[in-house]
Amino acid sequence: MLFWQDPQFGDRMITLMAALVLVLQITMVAQRWLVTNIRAFAIQSFLLACIANTIAYYNGATHIYIAAALTLMFKAILLPVILQRLVSRIEIRQEIEPFVNVPLSVIISGFLTLLAYVVAEPLQTQAALPGVAGLGRNTLPVAIALFLIGFFMMINRRKAVTQVLALLSLENGLFLAAISLTYGMPLIVELGIFFDVLVAAMILAILVYRIRETFDSMDVSRLSRLKG
Amino acid sequence: MIAQIISVIGQTALVLLFSPLITAFSRTIKARLQTRRGPGLFQPYRDLHKLLRKGMVIPETASWIFTATPYVLFATTLLAGLLIPTIATQAPLSLFGGVLAVVYLLALGRFFLALGGLDTGSSFGGLGSSREMTISAIAEPALMLAVFTVALGAGSTNLSSVAQAAVGQSWRFLSPSQMLAFAALFIVLIAETGRIPVDNPATHLELTMIHEAMILEYSGPCLALIEWSASMKQMVLMTLLVNVFFPYGLSADGSPLGMLISVALFVFKLLILALAVVLVETGNAKLRLFRVPELLAVAFVLSALALISTFLFGVHGG
Amino acid sequence: MWPTRELYTSGLLVFAIGALGGVACHWWARTTSWTLRLFCGSALSGAVLVGGAGLGGLLNASELSWSLPSGIPYLNCVVRIDPLSSFFLLTLSLLAASVAVYSFGYLRHDTAAKSPALSCSLLNLLLAGLTLVFAAADVVFFLIAWEVMVAAAYFLVVTKHEAEESRKGGLLYILMSRSGTGMLFIGFLLLASAAGTTDFRAMHAIGGKLPAAAGGVAFVLLFLGFGVKAGIIPLHIWLPAAHPVAPSNISALMSGILIKTGIYGMARVFFDFYGVLPAWAGMLVLLVGVISAVLGVLYALMEHDLKRLLAYHSIENIGIILMGFGAALLFRSYGHPNLAALALIAGLFHTLNHGLFKCLLFLGAGSVLHSTHTRNMEEMGGLIRRMPATAVYFLIGAIAISGLPPLNGFVSEWLTYQALLAGFGATAELTRVAFPVAGALLALTAALAAACFVKAFGITFLALPRSQAAQAAREVSLSMRGGMAMLALACLVLGLGASWFLPVFDPVTQQAFGINATRNLATGNGFILTAGSPQGGSVSTPVLALMLVALSVIPLILWLLWGRKQKRSIGPTWDCGLPGLTADNEYTATAFSKPLRMIFGALFRPRREIQAEFEVSPYYPKAIHFESEIQPAFEKHFYDPLRDRILRMARSMRPVQAGSVHAYLAYIFLTLILLLLFGVRG
């Protein structure tokens, strides 16, 4: 047996990639530069695709390959390219001011991770399975952490573009949870969520452009001026 | 007993003589990356030799603290160097102080260096000590938490035991907790040794300098000791990083060939790490002073994640 | 047979004689150098006698109790000397002896104290009160001793009562102390009701006999009641107000041992009156400890009043002690007596160490205040040339309190780290994360403390004097230097000889957990201190100190080789080419802490105001007025609203206070009837 065929090796690789995914999420919280944020998101999605691939490889589950390929295509390549073009078109490069300052947000993210662990712990012990079937099960806390931190980022950011990014990373968390718990939802549901998010991202992108045209700013808090 | 004494003397010599070389190596690589030739690998030795032979000027406002500082700094840093394993898992004085002693000995040196800065009475000195103490204080929790994570894995704060526990565990560095702790300590290394993006060792612009501002008034042999200590501190922290996380080649036996391989691997690991630091230095601009806490907050959360990872990912995480 | 009992009683008597004699001398206005010598001598000899009693208690390792004659029915003046009491009596004796030596010189030359004899008398009274508190073994007697101590300390705080600052500090102190005593009263009553007696001897592990809710309430009340005295955050506000205004020898005693009565009370309650407590209790103590440590040091950093700075550091160190206690409680509830013993030893050793170096630092600050007549660091500077001995002692204290090797602060912080580290493997779930995080915050605290003492020592003693007063400062008298030297020596000895000293705690852990822990704490003929197991980490301060000296030879050799012939010249400091460096060019204390003020701006909410007057161009201001202050968060958000509410309530109660004697008599009569009915029916 070659060493990469050993499920233990696969487990290590998945664990490692999951940790990197989490680190990238926190990097996104800490980074002010939009372009870096988008790239971090791209790498994160790429790693997710890799995790899905690994699980698919060891379990021989074909439909996860499809989900992984879709993730790679849309979230790791297409969306980042679109967002990057959007950013260069509206000529902003920096998230000026999040509501909570960076060190504190980073530390809050740390706490959210801890919370995710507490929430996931009972689920994890219940679902402990031996061998290949248990592969990737331990990424559940990471998935929940991605979700929570993504949510926090949506609350914390002012710019619509960064909110889109936060939403996307939140969805990454859902995806990870899905593959870690059930080896993927039924393909059709997966596709549904996928295109839902994609379309949402597109609409938001257009909206962002419009908001800027109208208000000369992307600050979402200014939308409150719309009410009569 | 004899073997003990020989190993103490050997490691003292290693730390003393090898540390300037790392500094030189970093400078040369940095120069090459900036398409300069650089001063050559022996420049720090020539500098030390020159400074040691010079006379010195002591500020008229200074007290005995100013003159004592270089000696305290030198002795504490060198002693910290004797507590960490370099080429064998057994460090010469490992039993007499673990990683906590290393951290606190370096802190003792820094305490005096900051006092030395204040003793001159110039505002540069005060500015330097204020910033140095601030940055080291906020780097401390990240450093300690990462160190704790490593110590928890080994069940000991003694560095020899830590290295011993790490030897022979293949793929160990691939576990998330180890990688995260390494990343956190890498950031702390940059902050503590005063490299870009935290501090610029080559600047003399008062708005940006930290370490250089503190030692502005030192000259001659005192300056030589301080420069030398800075090199040794860098080597100590780098050795800590490479030997705790990548303990390959720490010879357990005492055979000459084994020792030779250990030395070669040790040098190789240190140079790789130095290269990484230089790449970070060249690729980044210096941060504004009040952005540094953000960097260190990231380091803190990384080490916290490292700690959580030890049980987050079950058995393979630790 | 060691005469513990006789030593204790005679020590108490000597203090009483000192107290009464001081009053008498004040009465007949006969205060000479000789009477002062006599009363400080009584404090010193009393301290030595009490120390002997404490030593006896620890050597015998068994408890000894007897009753003092009280003369009042139902008041049992039971005195008990058990290991815990003995340890605190020993600490008291060390500090009291050096303060007594210092006080002689201090009181003789202190122009501000109107009556040195009265001060001496109160000092003796305070020491007597402390001696009783540490040994009283009956609830009522304990509370009486407690109040004697509080009252003596109050009168000492308001020694300079013509200054409003003193009166305010004293009032705040007495108010907070009283509310603390109230909580203690209720807590003790709950415990005593379960025991059926007020005798401490019958109250061992009594907390477990109470119903869980009542036991929890009693625990929290006693923790808070003693916490007021110890100065835990958020009950700390009296500490930075009262400690600075007291005479310096008294500040030293207050920070050194008076606030430790709170720690003594907690140790008594946690490890004697309660058996195994639920985990939340340990978590509460650990949490309060961490918060007090971090916030204490952060507030200390913002101070430029030397004595207030030290007062805030007391809060920080109480936090560190409570980290040890909290860990000990948690270990006991998870069933690890060995680790609990390690944590308790860490906490108690830090109690002693903090007593020593804080006392030393306050005496040092007192000497500076004595010579410069100011507590404001911005007006000091350059004192190391004018007061070389004081500077050395203060430096030793500063190194010790920053937890730097090889002094005693390092050893007790090292033990605390080891206890916290062990917690990760020994407890479960979320608790295990709390331990390393607490350890990381302890590291932050220690590093910030080092920054703070670089500031405190550097601004006060180094570079150029910032005022006329600092320029004219003179070294203090022999007895004051002697007091400081004793403490500095103790810091050094306890730092280097810690592993030989630690067996002192064996009786204490034997009493609390039934084990002797220190056997595992030292190896290699006692030269090496370990964390209970050889694998758990070890450190050796004597070897480190020796090696530091040995390694300093290397630069010396280099100097002999090359530098010997070179000359050293003294030159001016680089002043950017401006004519002459003056004190105005120096970094100030406020400037030194500015980066931290900005980084922790969310906590401090700093406010600053700059007004510049200029004539020609804004680049050449004629005068600049700069004002900067930080917001005292607890006062503003908790105590101020509380005070307003109490005042409002008091106003609404005013109609009841008719002012007529008949009305008051009627109230008493009504109460009496109600009580009678209640007593008969209920």
PDB file of N, CA and C in Angstrom, chain C residues 577-628:
ATOM      1  N   GLY C 577      21.338  68.276  18.143  1.00  0.00           N
ATOM      2  CA  GLY C 577      21.983  69.507  17.710  1.00  0.00           C
ATOM      3  C   GLY C 577      21.447  70.755  18.372  1.00  0.00           C
ATOM      4  N   LEU C 578      20.491  70.612  19.255  1.00  0.00           N
ATOM      5  CA  LEU C 578      19.993  71.778  19.975  1.00  0.00           C
ATOM      6  C   LEU C 578      20.949  72.091  21.112  1.00  0.00           C
ATOM      7  N   PRO C 579      20.936  73.300  21.592  1.00  0.00           N
ATOM      8  CA  PRO C 579      21.912  73.618  22.649  1.00  0.00           C
ATOM      9  C   PRO C 579      21.546  72.977  23.979  1.00  0.00           C
ATOM     10  N   GLY C 580      22.255  71.930  24.333  1.00  0.00           N
ATOM     11  CA  GLY C 580      22.144  71.373  25.678  1.00  0.00           C
ATOM     12  C   GLY C 580      20.911  70.530  25.911  1.00  0.00           C
ATOM     13  N   LEU C 581      21.139  69.374  26.529  1.00  0.00           N
ATOM     14  CA  LEU C 581      20.017  68.489  26.850  1.00  0.00           C
ATOM     15  C   LEU C 581      19.494  68.880  28.219  1.00  0.00           C
ATOM     16  N   THR C 582      18.206  69.135  28.303  1.00  0.00           N
ATOM     17  CA  THR C 582      17.621  69.446  29.605  1.00  0.00           C
ATOM     18  C   THR C 582      16.579  68.391  29.947  1.00  0.00           C
ATOM     19  N   ALA C 583      16.059  68.516  31.159  1.00  0.00           N
ATOM     20  CA  ALA C 583      15.060  67.546  31.596  1.00  0.00           C
ATOM     21  C   ALA C 583      13.810  67.612  30.720  1.00  0.00           C
ATOM     22  N   ASP C 584      13.619  68.761  30.048  1.00  0.00           N
ATOM     23  CA  ASP C 584      12.437  68.885  29.187  1.00  0.00           C
ATOM     24  C   ASP C 584      12.504  67.930  27.998  1.00  0.00           C
ATOM     25  N   ASN C 585      13.725  67.519  27.636  1.00  0.00           N
ATOM     26  CA  ASN C 585      13.857  66.618  26.498  1.00  0.00           C
ATOM     27  C   ASN C 585      13.537  65.172  26.851  1.00  0.00           C
ATOM     28  N   GLU C 586      13.489  64.901  28.161  1.00  0.00           N
ATOM     29  CA  GLU C 586      13.340  63.502  28.563  1.00  0.00           C
ATOM     30  C   GLU C 586      11.936  62.986  28.273  1.00  0.00           C
ATOM     31  N   TYR C 587      11.890  61.685  28.100  1.00  0.00           N
ATOM     32  CA  TYR C 587      10.591  61.030  27.967  1.00  0.00           C
ATOM     33  C   TYR C 587       9.894  61.081  29.322  1.00  0.00           C
ATOM     34  N   THR C 588       8.608  61.363  29.329  1.00  0.00           N
ATOM     35  CA  THR C 588       7.882  61.411  30.600  1.00  0.00           C
ATOM     36  C   THR C 588       7.165  60.088  30.837  1.00  0.00           C
ATOM     37  N   ALA C 589       6.637  59.957  32.049  1.00  0.00           N
ATOM     38  CA  ALA C 589       5.905  58.732  32.393  1.00  0.00           C
ATOM     39  C   ALA C 589       4.653  58.601  31.531  1.00  0.00           C
ATOM     40  N   THR C 590       3.984  59.727  31.306  1.00  0.00           N
ATOM     41  CA  THR C 590       2.772  59.695  30.484  1.00  0.00           C
ATOM     42  C   THR C 590       3.105  59.268  29.064  1.00  0.00           C
ATOM     43  N   ALA C 591       4.215  59.822  28.546  1.00  0.00           N
ATOM     44  CA  ALA C 591       4.608  59.471  27.183  1.00  0.00           C
ATOM     45  C   ALA C 591       4.986  58.001  27.102  1.00  0.00           C
ATOM     46  N   PHE C 592       5.637  57.517  28.154  1.00  0.00           N
ATOM     47  CA  PHE C 592       6.095  56.130  28.145  1.00  0.00           C
ATOM     48  C   PHE C 592       4.921  55.165  27.979  1.00  0.00           C
ATOM     49  N   SER C 593       3.823  55.467  28.650  1.00  0.00           N
ATOM     50  CA  SER C 593       2.700  54.534  28.600  1.00  0.00           C
ATOM     51  C   SER C 593       1.724  54.852  27.478  1.00  0.00           C
ATOM     52  N   LYS C 594       2.062  55.841  26.658  1.00  0.00           N
ATOM     53  CA  LYS C 594       1.137  56.230  25.588  1.00  0.00           C
ATOM     54  C   LYS C 594       0.790  55.094  24.623  1.00  0.00           C
ATOM     55  N   PRO C 595       1.768  54.315  24.134  1.00  0.00           N
ATOM     56  CA  PRO C 595       1.379  53.244  23.199  1.00  0.00           C
ATOM     57  C   PRO C 595       0.339  52.302  23.797  1.00  0.00           C
ATOM     58  N   LEU C 596       0.519  51.963  25.066  1.00  0.00           N
ATOM     59  CA  LEU C 596      -0.444  51.047  25.681  1.00  0.00           C
ATOM     60  C   LEU C 596      -1.787  51.728  25.907  1.00  0.00           C
ATOM     61  N   ARG C 597      -1.727  53.040  26.171  1.00  0.00           N
ATOM     62  CA  ARG C 597      -2.986  53.768  26.345  1.00  0.00           C
ATOM     63  C   ARG C 597      -3.778  53.736  25.042  1.00  0.00           C
ATOM     64  N   MET C 598      -3.047  53.805  23.927  1.00  0.00           N
ATOM     65  CA  MET C 598      -3.764  53.782  22.642  1.00  0.00           C
ATOM     66  C   MET C 598      -4.245  52.381  22.307  1.00  0.00           C
ATOM     67  N   ILE C 599      -3.393  51.379  22.574  1.00  0.00           N
ATOM     68  CA  ILE C 599      -3.763  50.010  22.214  1.00  0.00           C
ATOM     69  C   ILE C 599      -4.987  49.566  23.014  1.00  0.00           C
ATOM     70  N   PHE C 600      -5.006  49.902  24.301  1.00  0.00           N
ATOM     71  CA  PHE C 600      -6.142  49.514  25.126  1.00  0.00           C
ATOM     72  C   PHE C 600      -7.118  50.675  25.286  1.00  0.00           C
ATOM     73  N   GLY C 601      -7.215  51.472  24.225  1.00  0.00           N
ATOM     74  CA  GLY C 601      -8.065  52.665  24.273  1.00  0.00           C
ATOM     75  C   GLY C 601      -9.516  52.354  24.589  1.00  0.00           C
ATOM     76  N   ALA C 602      -9.981  51.180  24.141  1.00  0.00           N
ATOM     77  CA  ALA C 602     -11.369  50.830  24.385  1.00  0.00           C
ATOM     78  C   ALA C 602     -11.643  50.707  25.877  1.00  0.00           C
ATOM     79  N   LEU C 603     -10.626  50.327  26.623  1.00  0.00           N
ATOM     80  CA  LEU C 603     -10.791  50.192  28.070  1.00  0.00           C
ATOM     81  C   LEU C 603     -10.618  51.537  28.769  1.00  0.00           C
ATOM     82  N   PHE C 604      -9.578  52.262  28.370  1.00  0.00           N
ATOM     83  CA  PHE C 604      -9.244  53.477  29.107  1.00  0.00           C
ATOM     84  C   PHE C 604     -10.105  54.662  28.701  1.00  0.00           C
ATOM     85  N   ARG C 605     -10.576  54.678  27.460  1.00  0.00           N
ATOM     86  CA  ARG C 605     -11.285  55.833  26.916  1.00  0.00           C
ATOM     87  C   ARG C 605     -10.564  57.131  27.288  1.00  0.00           C
ATOM     88  N   PRO C 606      -9.320  57.260  26.815  1.00  0.00           N
ATOM     89  CA  PRO C 606      -8.544  58.436  27.210  1.00  0.00           C
ATOM     90  C   PRO C 606      -9.129  59.717  26.631  1.00  0.00           C
ATOM     91  N   ARG C 607      -8.991  60.761  27.396  1.00  0.00           N
ATOM     92  CA  ARG C 607      -9.454  62.066  26.943  1.00  0.00           C
ATOM     93  C   ARG C 607      -8.257  62.999  27.042  1.00  0.00           C
ATOM     94  N   ARG C 608      -8.044  63.819  26.041  1.00  0.00           N
ATOM     95  CA  ARG C 608      -6.938  64.747  26.184  1.00  0.00           C
ATOM     96  C   ARG C 608      -7.298  66.096  25.605  1.00  0.00           C
ATOM     97  N   GLU C 609      -6.622  67.048  26.119  1.00  0.00           N
ATOM     98  CA  GLU C 609      -6.933  68.421  25.756  1.00  0.00           C
ATOM     99  C   GLU C 609      -5.608  69.143  25.571  1.00  0.00           C
ATOM    100  N   ILE C 610      -5.470  69.784  24.448  1.00  0.00           N
ATOM    101  CA  ILE C 610      -4.231  70.534  24.225  1.00  0.00           C
ATOM    102  C   ILE C 610      -4.597  71.969  23.885  1.00  0.00           C
ATOM    103  N   GLN C 611      -4.043  72.870  24.625  1.00  0.00           N
ATOM    104  CA  GLN C 611      -4.238  74.280  24.291  1.00  0.00           C
ATOM    105  C   GLN C 611      -2.869  74.900  24.072  1.00  0.00           C
ATOM    106  N   ALA C 612      -2.693  75.458  22.917  1.00  0.00           N
ATOM    107  CA  ALA C 612      -1.403  76.073  22.641  1.00  0.00           C
ATOM    108  C   ALA C 612      -1.610  77.566  22.408  1.00  0.00           C
ATOM    109  N   GLU C 613      -0.714  78.336  22.968  1.00  0.00           N
ATOM    110  CA  GLU C 613      -0.738  79.771  22.693  1.00  0.00           C
ATOM    111  C   GLU C 613       0.473  80.082  21.833  1.00  0.00           C
ATOM    112  N   PHE C 614       0.240  80.797  20.778  1.00  0.00           N
ATOM    113  CA  PHE C 614       1.403  81.146  19.958  1.00  0.00           C
ATOM    114  C   PHE C 614       1.251  82.568  19.446  1.00  0.00           C
ATOM    115  N   GLU C 615       2.388  83.142  19.113  1.00  0.00           N
ATOM    116  CA  GLU C 615       2.356  84.536  18.695  1.00  0.00           C
ATOM    117  C   GLU C 615       2.462  84.666  17.189  1.00  0.00           C
ATOM    118  N   VAL C 616       3.536  84.117  16.653  1.00  0.00           N
ATOM    119  CA  VAL C 616       3.772  84.349  15.231  1.00  0.00           C
ATOM    120  C   VAL C 616       3.254  83.196  14.381  1.00  0.00           C
ATOM    121  N   SER C 617       3.767  82.029  14.677  1.00  0.00           N
ATOM    122  CA  SER C 617       3.413  80.906  13.833  1.00  0.00           C
ATOM    123  C   SER C 617       3.063  79.723  14.735  1.00  0.00           C
ATOM    124  N   PRO C 618       2.183  78.860  14.289  1.00  0.00           N
ATOM    125  CA  PRO C 618       1.820  77.703  15.121  1.00  0.00           C
ATOM    126  C   PRO C 618       2.999  76.768  15.392  1.00  0.00           C
ATOM    127  N   TYR C 619       4.117  76.966  14.664  1.00  0.00           N
ATOM    128  CA  TYR C 619       5.257  76.088  14.912  1.00  0.00           C
ATOM    129  C   TYR C 619       6.083  76.539  16.104  1.00  0.00           C
ATOM    130  N   TYR C 620       5.863  77.746  16.569  1.00  0.00           N
ATOM    131  CA  TYR C 620       6.639  78.226  17.712  1.00  0.00           C
ATOM    132  C   TYR C 620       5.705  78.615  18.832  1.00  0.00           C
ATOM    133  N   PRO C 621       5.117  77.642  19.530  1.00  0.00           N
ATOM    134  CA  PRO C 621       4.152  77.993  20.573  1.00  0.00           C
ATOM    135  C   PRO C 621       4.853  78.646  21.756  1.00  0.00           C
ATOM    136  N   LYS C 622       4.139  79.553  22.369  1.00  0.00           N
ATOM    137  CA  LYS C 622       4.702  80.235  23.533  1.00  0.00           C
ATOM    138  C   LYS C 622       4.501  79.364  24.765  1.00  0.00           C
ATOM    139  N   ALA C 623       3.294  78.824  24.856  1.00  0.00           N
ATOM    140  CA  ALA C 623       2.992  77.957  26.004  1.00  0.00           C
ATOM    141  C   ALA C 623       2.021  76.890  25.537  1.00  0.00           C
ATOM    142  N   ILE C 624       2.204  75.714  26.060  1.00  0.00           N
ATOM    143  CA  ILE C 624       1.283  74.639  25.716  1.00  0.00           C
ATOM    144  C   ILE C 624       0.710  74.074  26.995  1.00  0.00           C
ATOM    145  N   HIS C 625      -0.600  73.931  27.011  1.00  0.00           N
ATOM    146  CA  HIS C 625      -1.216  73.278  28.153  1.00  0.00           C
ATOM    147  C   HIS C 625      -1.725  71.928  27.689  1.00  0.00           C
ATOM    148  N   PHE C 626      -1.276  70.882  28.345  1.00  0.00           N
ATOM    149  CA  PHE C 626      -1.665  69.536  27.940  1.00  0.00           C
ATOM    150  C   PHE C 626      -2.342  68.849  29.115  1.00  0.00           C
ATOM    151  N   GLU C 627      -3.476  68.236  28.821  1.00  0.00           N
ATOM    152  CA  GLU C 627      -4.175  67.559  29.894  1.00  0.00           C
ATOM    153  C   GLU C 627      -4.633  66.214  29.345  1.00  0.00           C
ATOM    154  N   SER C 628      -4.435  65.189  30.124  1.00  0.00           N
ATOM    155  CA  SER C 628      -4.825  63.875  29.638  1.00  0.00           C
ATOM    156  C   SER C 628      -5.350  63.082  30.818  1.00  0.00           C
TER     157      SER C 628
END
